[in-house]
Amino acid sequence: MSVEAVSQALLQARARAELADAQPLAGSLSSPEDAYAVQQAVARELDWFAAGAPRAWKSGGPQRGAPLTHAPLPPAGVWSSPARAGDWPLHTRGIEAEIALRLGQDVSVAQAWQLKAGECAGLVDAMAVSIEVVESRWQQQFAAPPPLLMADQLCHGALVIGEWQACDLVRAAPDWSTQVCRLRLGDGETSVHTGTHSLGDPAWLLADWLRHATMAYGTLAAGTVVTTGSWVGLALAQAGDSVQVQFDGIGEAFLQL
């Protein structure tokens, strides 16, 4: 019943483009499994993945050894760079600069359970710069209880993906410890971040993500995309801002809010 109550609150928030009150639901979800059940219930009700397994995901965690979290992304909010948000419903406009990875082959449930953390880079055929727009459907924003934030598709708003670059992350991966990321919001100064990925390597999370995703939706097809966590923390943009993200030697992405 608690999963249903949270699902209905989030569905109403999306339908009305309004924020829901998290306070009455604060103790509703007792486990990550409950939060993932809400994610799936919302996706089913909105018919996001009627065509098959989700083709775009977000995944990440604060550090190695900490639990990773995952969410499938509604296709209508996954855009190619340069992108314009237009009338897409946005309240928070959080911005994260990320690297997206693309599967070069199908991955089944059985295959996913054979994978080990940090040993899956060979599954990737391309990478791209991405902009994750972070949105909370809760009135309390990021002060809402963590299970409710997880249930809300990990606070996903939209994803902008730059030009794909073919890569071999086994033989020729970038030195992630020296990788430079640049972010500029509107007319503000460009912030520069070096080696700041929370897991040290965007591909490190692939095994955990693939186990979760295939258990929930079955085989993931080649071409499925996962964005892998912020290099800049969470930056807050304003309506009308332009967002520019660049990773030296990899590419860039643009969004007009």
Coordinates of C-alpha atoms in Angstrom, one line a residue:
M1 CA 0.0 0.0 0.0
S2 CA 2.9 2.4 0.7
V3 CA 4.4 1.8 -2.7
E4 CA 1.0 2.6 -4.2
A5 CA 0.7 5.8 -2.2
V6 CA 4.1 7.1 -3.3
S7 CA 3.5 6.1 -6.9
Q8 CA 0.2 7.9 -7.0
A9 CA 1.7 11.1 -5.4
L10 CA 4.5 11.1 -8.1
L11 CA 2.0 10.4 -10.9
Q12 CA -0.1 13.3 -9.8
A13 CA 2.9 15.6 -9.5
R14 CA 3.9 14.7 -13.1
A15 CA 0.3 15.0 -14.5
R16 CA -0.2 18.5 -12.9
A17 CA 3.4 19.7 -13.2
E18 CA 3.3 20.4 -9.5
L19 CA 5.3 19.3 -6.5
A20 CA 4.0 16.7 -4.1
D21 CA 4.3 16.9 -0.3
A22 CA 6.8 14.2 0.9
Q23 CA 6.0 14.7 4.6
P24 CA 2.9 12.5 4.8
L25 CA 4.8 9.8 2.9
A26 CA 8.1 10.1 4.8
G27 CA 8.0 6.5 6.3
S28 CA 6.3 4.8 3.4
L29 CA 9.2 3.1 1.8
S30 CA 11.3 0.8 3.9
S31 CA 13.9 -0.4 1.4
P32 CA 15.6 0.2 -1.9
E33 CA 13.4 -2.5 -3.3
D34 CA 10.3 -0.4 -2.4
A35 CA 11.8 2.6 -4.1
Y36 CA 12.5 0.6 -7.3
A37 CA 9.0 -0.8 -7.2
V38 CA 7.7 2.8 -7.3
Q39 CA 10.0 3.6 -10.2
Q40 CA 8.6 0.6 -12.2
A41 CA 5.0 1.4 -11.2
V42 CA 5.3 5.0 -12.5
A43 CA 6.9 3.8 -15.7
R44 CA 4.2 1.3 -16.3
E45 CA 1.4 3.8 -15.7
L46 CA 3.0 6.3 -18.0
D47 CA 3.8 3.6 -20.6
W48 CA 7.4 4.7 -20.9
F49 CA 8.8 1.4 -22.0
A50 CA 6.1 -0.3 -24.0
A51 CA 8.5 -0.8 -26.9
G52 CA 10.8 -2.9 -24.7
A53 CA 13.6 -2.6 -22.1
P54 CA 14.6 1.1 -21.4
R55 CA 17.3 2.4 -23.7
A56 CA 18.6 5.1 -21.4
W57 CA 19.5 4.9 -17.7
K58 CA 21.2 6.9 -14.9
S59 CA 23.4 5.2 -12.4
G60 CA 25.9 6.2 -9.8
G61 CA 27.1 6.4 -6.2
P62 CA 29.0 8.6 -3.8
Q63 CA 32.1 6.3 -3.7
R64 CA 33.2 2.7 -4.2
G65 CA 31.9 0.5 -1.5
A66 CA 28.7 2.5 -1.1
P67 CA 25.5 1.2 -2.6
L68 CA 24.9 2.3 -6.2
T69 CA 21.5 3.4 -7.4
H70 CA 19.9 3.2 -10.8
A71 CA 16.9 4.6 -12.7
P72 CA 15.5 4.1 -16.2
L73 CA 14.8 7.3 -18.1
P74 CA 11.6 8.2 -20.0
P75 CA 12.5 8.4 -23.7
A76 CA 10.8 11.8 -24.2
G77 CA 13.3 13.5 -21.9
V78 CA 16.5 12.1 -23.6
W79 CA 17.7 14.7 -26.1
S80 CA 20.6 15.1 -28.5
S81 CA 22.9 18.1 -28.1
P82 CA 22.4 20.9 -28.8
A83 CA 19.0 20.9 -27.0
R84 CA 16.4 23.3 -25.8
A85 CA 14.2 22.5 -22.8
G86 CA 11.3 24.6 -24.2
D87 CA 8.2 23.9 -22.2
W88 CA 9.5 20.7 -20.6
P89 CA 8.3 20.9 -17.0
L90 CA 11.2 22.0 -14.8
H91 CA 11.2 23.4 -11.2
T92 CA 14.7 22.6 -9.8
R93 CA 17.0 22.9 -12.8
G94 CA 19.9 21.1 -11.1
I95 CA 22.8 20.4 -13.5
E96 CA 25.3 17.6 -13.5
A97 CA 28.1 17.1 -16.0
E98 CA 28.6 13.5 -16.8
I99 CA 30.0 10.9 -19.1
A100 CA 27.5 8.6 -20.8
L101 CA 28.5 5.1 -21.9
R102 CA 26.9 3.0 -24.7
L103 CA 26.7 -0.8 -24.8
G104 CA 28.2 -2.3 -27.9
Q105 CA 26.4 -5.6 -27.4
D106 CA 23.3 -7.2 -25.9
V107 CA 23.6 -8.2 -22.3
S108 CA 21.3 -10.8 -20.8
V109 CA 20.4 -11.5 -17.1
A110 CA 22.7 -14.5 -17.1
Q111 CA 25.6 -12.5 -18.6
A112 CA 25.1 -9.7 -16.2
W113 CA 25.4 -11.9 -13.2
Q114 CA 28.8 -13.1 -14.4
L115 CA 30.2 -9.6 -14.4
K116 CA 32.5 -8.0 -11.8
A117 CA 32.9 -4.4 -10.8
G118 CA 35.6 -2.6 -12.8
E119 CA 35.9 -5.4 -15.3
C120 CA 33.2 -4.5 -17.8
A121 CA 34.7 -1.8 -19.9
G122 CA 34.9 -4.1 -22.9
L123 CA 31.1 -4.0 -23.2
V124 CA 31.3 -0.3 -24.1
D125 CA 31.7 0.8 -27.7
A126 CA 31.3 4.6 -27.4
M127 CA 31.1 7.4 -24.9
A128 CA 29.7 10.9 -24.9
V129 CA 29.5 14.0 -22.8
S130 CA 26.1 14.4 -21.2
I131 CA 24.1 16.9 -19.2
E132 CA 21.8 15.5 -16.5
V133 CA 19.0 17.9 -15.5
V134 CA 18.2 17.1 -11.9
E135 CA 14.5 17.6 -10.8
S136 CA 12.7 16.7 -7.6
R137 CA 8.9 16.2 -7.8
W138 CA 8.8 16.8 -4.0
Q139 CA 8.1 20.1 -2.3
Q140 CA 10.9 19.4 0.1
Q141 CA 13.3 19.1 -2.9
F142 CA 16.5 17.2 -1.9
A143 CA 15.6 17.3 1.8
A144 CA 12.9 14.7 1.2
P145 CA 13.7 11.3 2.6
P146 CA 16.3 9.4 0.4
P147 CA 13.9 6.5 -0.4
L148 CA 11.5 9.1 -1.9
L149 CA 14.2 10.7 -3.9
M150 CA 15.2 7.3 -5.2
A151 CA 11.6 6.5 -6.0
D152 CA 11.4 9.7 -8.1
Q153 CA 13.6 8.2 -10.8
L154 CA 16.7 9.4 -8.8
C155 CA 15.4 13.0 -9.3
H156 CA 15.8 12.8 -13.1
G157 CA 14.6 15.7 -15.2
A158 CA 16.1 15.3 -18.6
L159 CA 19.3 14.1 -20.2
V160 CA 21.2 15.8 -23.0
I161 CA 23.8 13.6 -24.9
G162 CA 26.6 15.0 -27.0
E163 CA 28.2 13.4 -30.0
W164 CA 29.2 9.8 -29.6
Q165 CA 32.9 9.0 -29.7
A166 CA 34.0 5.4 -30.5
C167 CA 36.2 4.1 -27.7
D168 CA 38.1 1.2 -26.4
L169 CA 38.0 1.5 -22.6
V170 CA 40.1 -1.6 -22.2
R171 CA 43.1 -0.7 -24.2
A172 CA 42.9 3.1 -24.5
A173 CA 40.8 4.5 -21.7
P174 CA 41.4 8.1 -20.7
D175 CA 43.3 8.7 -17.5
W176 CA 40.3 9.5 -15.5
S177 CA 42.4 10.9 -12.6
T178 CA 43.5 13.7 -14.8
Q179 CA 40.4 14.1 -16.9
V180 CA 39.3 17.8 -17.1
C181 CA 35.6 18.7 -17.1
R182 CA 34.4 22.3 -17.7
L183 CA 30.9 23.7 -16.8
R184 CA 29.5 27.1 -17.7
L185 CA 26.0 28.3 -16.7
G186 CA 24.6 31.3 -18.4
D187 CA 27.0 34.2 -18.3
G188 CA 28.8 32.9 -15.3
E189 CA 32.5 31.9 -15.1
T190 CA 33.5 28.4 -16.3
S191 CA 34.2 26.1 -13.5
V192 CA 37.0 23.5 -14.0
H193 CA 37.0 20.1 -12.4
T194 CA 39.9 17.5 -12.7
G195 CA 39.6 13.8 -11.9
T196 CA 36.4 14.4 -9.9
H197 CA 34.3 11.4 -10.7
S198 CA 33.1 9.8 -7.5
L199 CA 34.0 6.3 -8.5
G200 CA 37.3 7.1 -10.2
D201 CA 36.2 5.5 -13.4
P202 CA 32.7 5.9 -15.0
A203 CA 32.8 2.3 -16.2
W204 CA 33.3 0.9 -12.7
L205 CA 29.5 0.8 -12.1
L206 CA 28.6 -1.2 -15.2
A207 CA 28.3 -4.6 -13.4
D208 CA 26.0 -3.4 -10.7
W209 CA 23.9 -1.4 -13.1
L210 CA 23.5 -4.3 -15.6
R211 CA 22.5 -6.7 -12.9
H212 CA 19.8 -4.4 -11.7
A213 CA 18.6 -3.4 -15.1
T214 CA 18.4 -6.9 -16.6
M215 CA 16.7 -8.3 -13.5
A216 CA 14.0 -5.6 -13.8
Y217 CA 13.6 -5.5 -17.6
G218 CA 15.4 -8.5 -19.2
T219 CA 18.1 -8.3 -21.8
L220 CA 19.4 -4.9 -22.6
A221 CA 20.0 -4.3 -26.3
A222 CA 23.2 -3.0 -27.8
G223 CA 23.0 0.8 -28.0
T224 CA 21.5 1.1 -24.5
V225 CA 23.0 4.2 -22.7
V226 CA 23.9 4.8 -19.1
T227 CA 25.0 8.1 -17.7
T228 CA 27.4 7.6 -14.9
G229 CA 27.5 10.3 -12.2
S230 CA 28.4 13.9 -11.8
W231 CA 31.9 15.4 -12.1
V232 CA 30.8 18.8 -10.7
G233 CA 28.5 17.9 -7.9
L234 CA 25.1 19.6 -8.3
A235 CA 25.0 23.1 -9.9
L236 CA 21.8 25.1 -9.8
A237 CA 20.7 26.8 -13.0
Q238 CA 18.0 29.3 -13.7
A239 CA 15.2 29.5 -16.3
G240 CA 16.7 30.9 -19.5
D241 CA 20.3 29.9 -18.7
S242 CA 22.5 28.2 -21.3
V243 CA 24.4 25.2 -20.1
Q244 CA 27.7 24.2 -21.6
V245 CA 29.7 21.1 -20.6
Q246 CA 33.0 20.1 -22.0
F247 CA 35.3 17.2 -21.3
D248 CA 38.8 17.7 -22.7
G249 CA 39.6 15.2 -25.5
I250 CA 36.1 13.7 -25.4
G251 CA 33.5 16.3 -26.5
E252 CA 30.9 18.8 -25.3
A253 CA 27.1 19.2 -24.9
F254 CA 24.8 22.2 -24.9
L255 CA 21.4 22.9 -23.4
Q256 CA 19.3 26.0 -23.4
L257 CA 16.9 26.1 -20.4

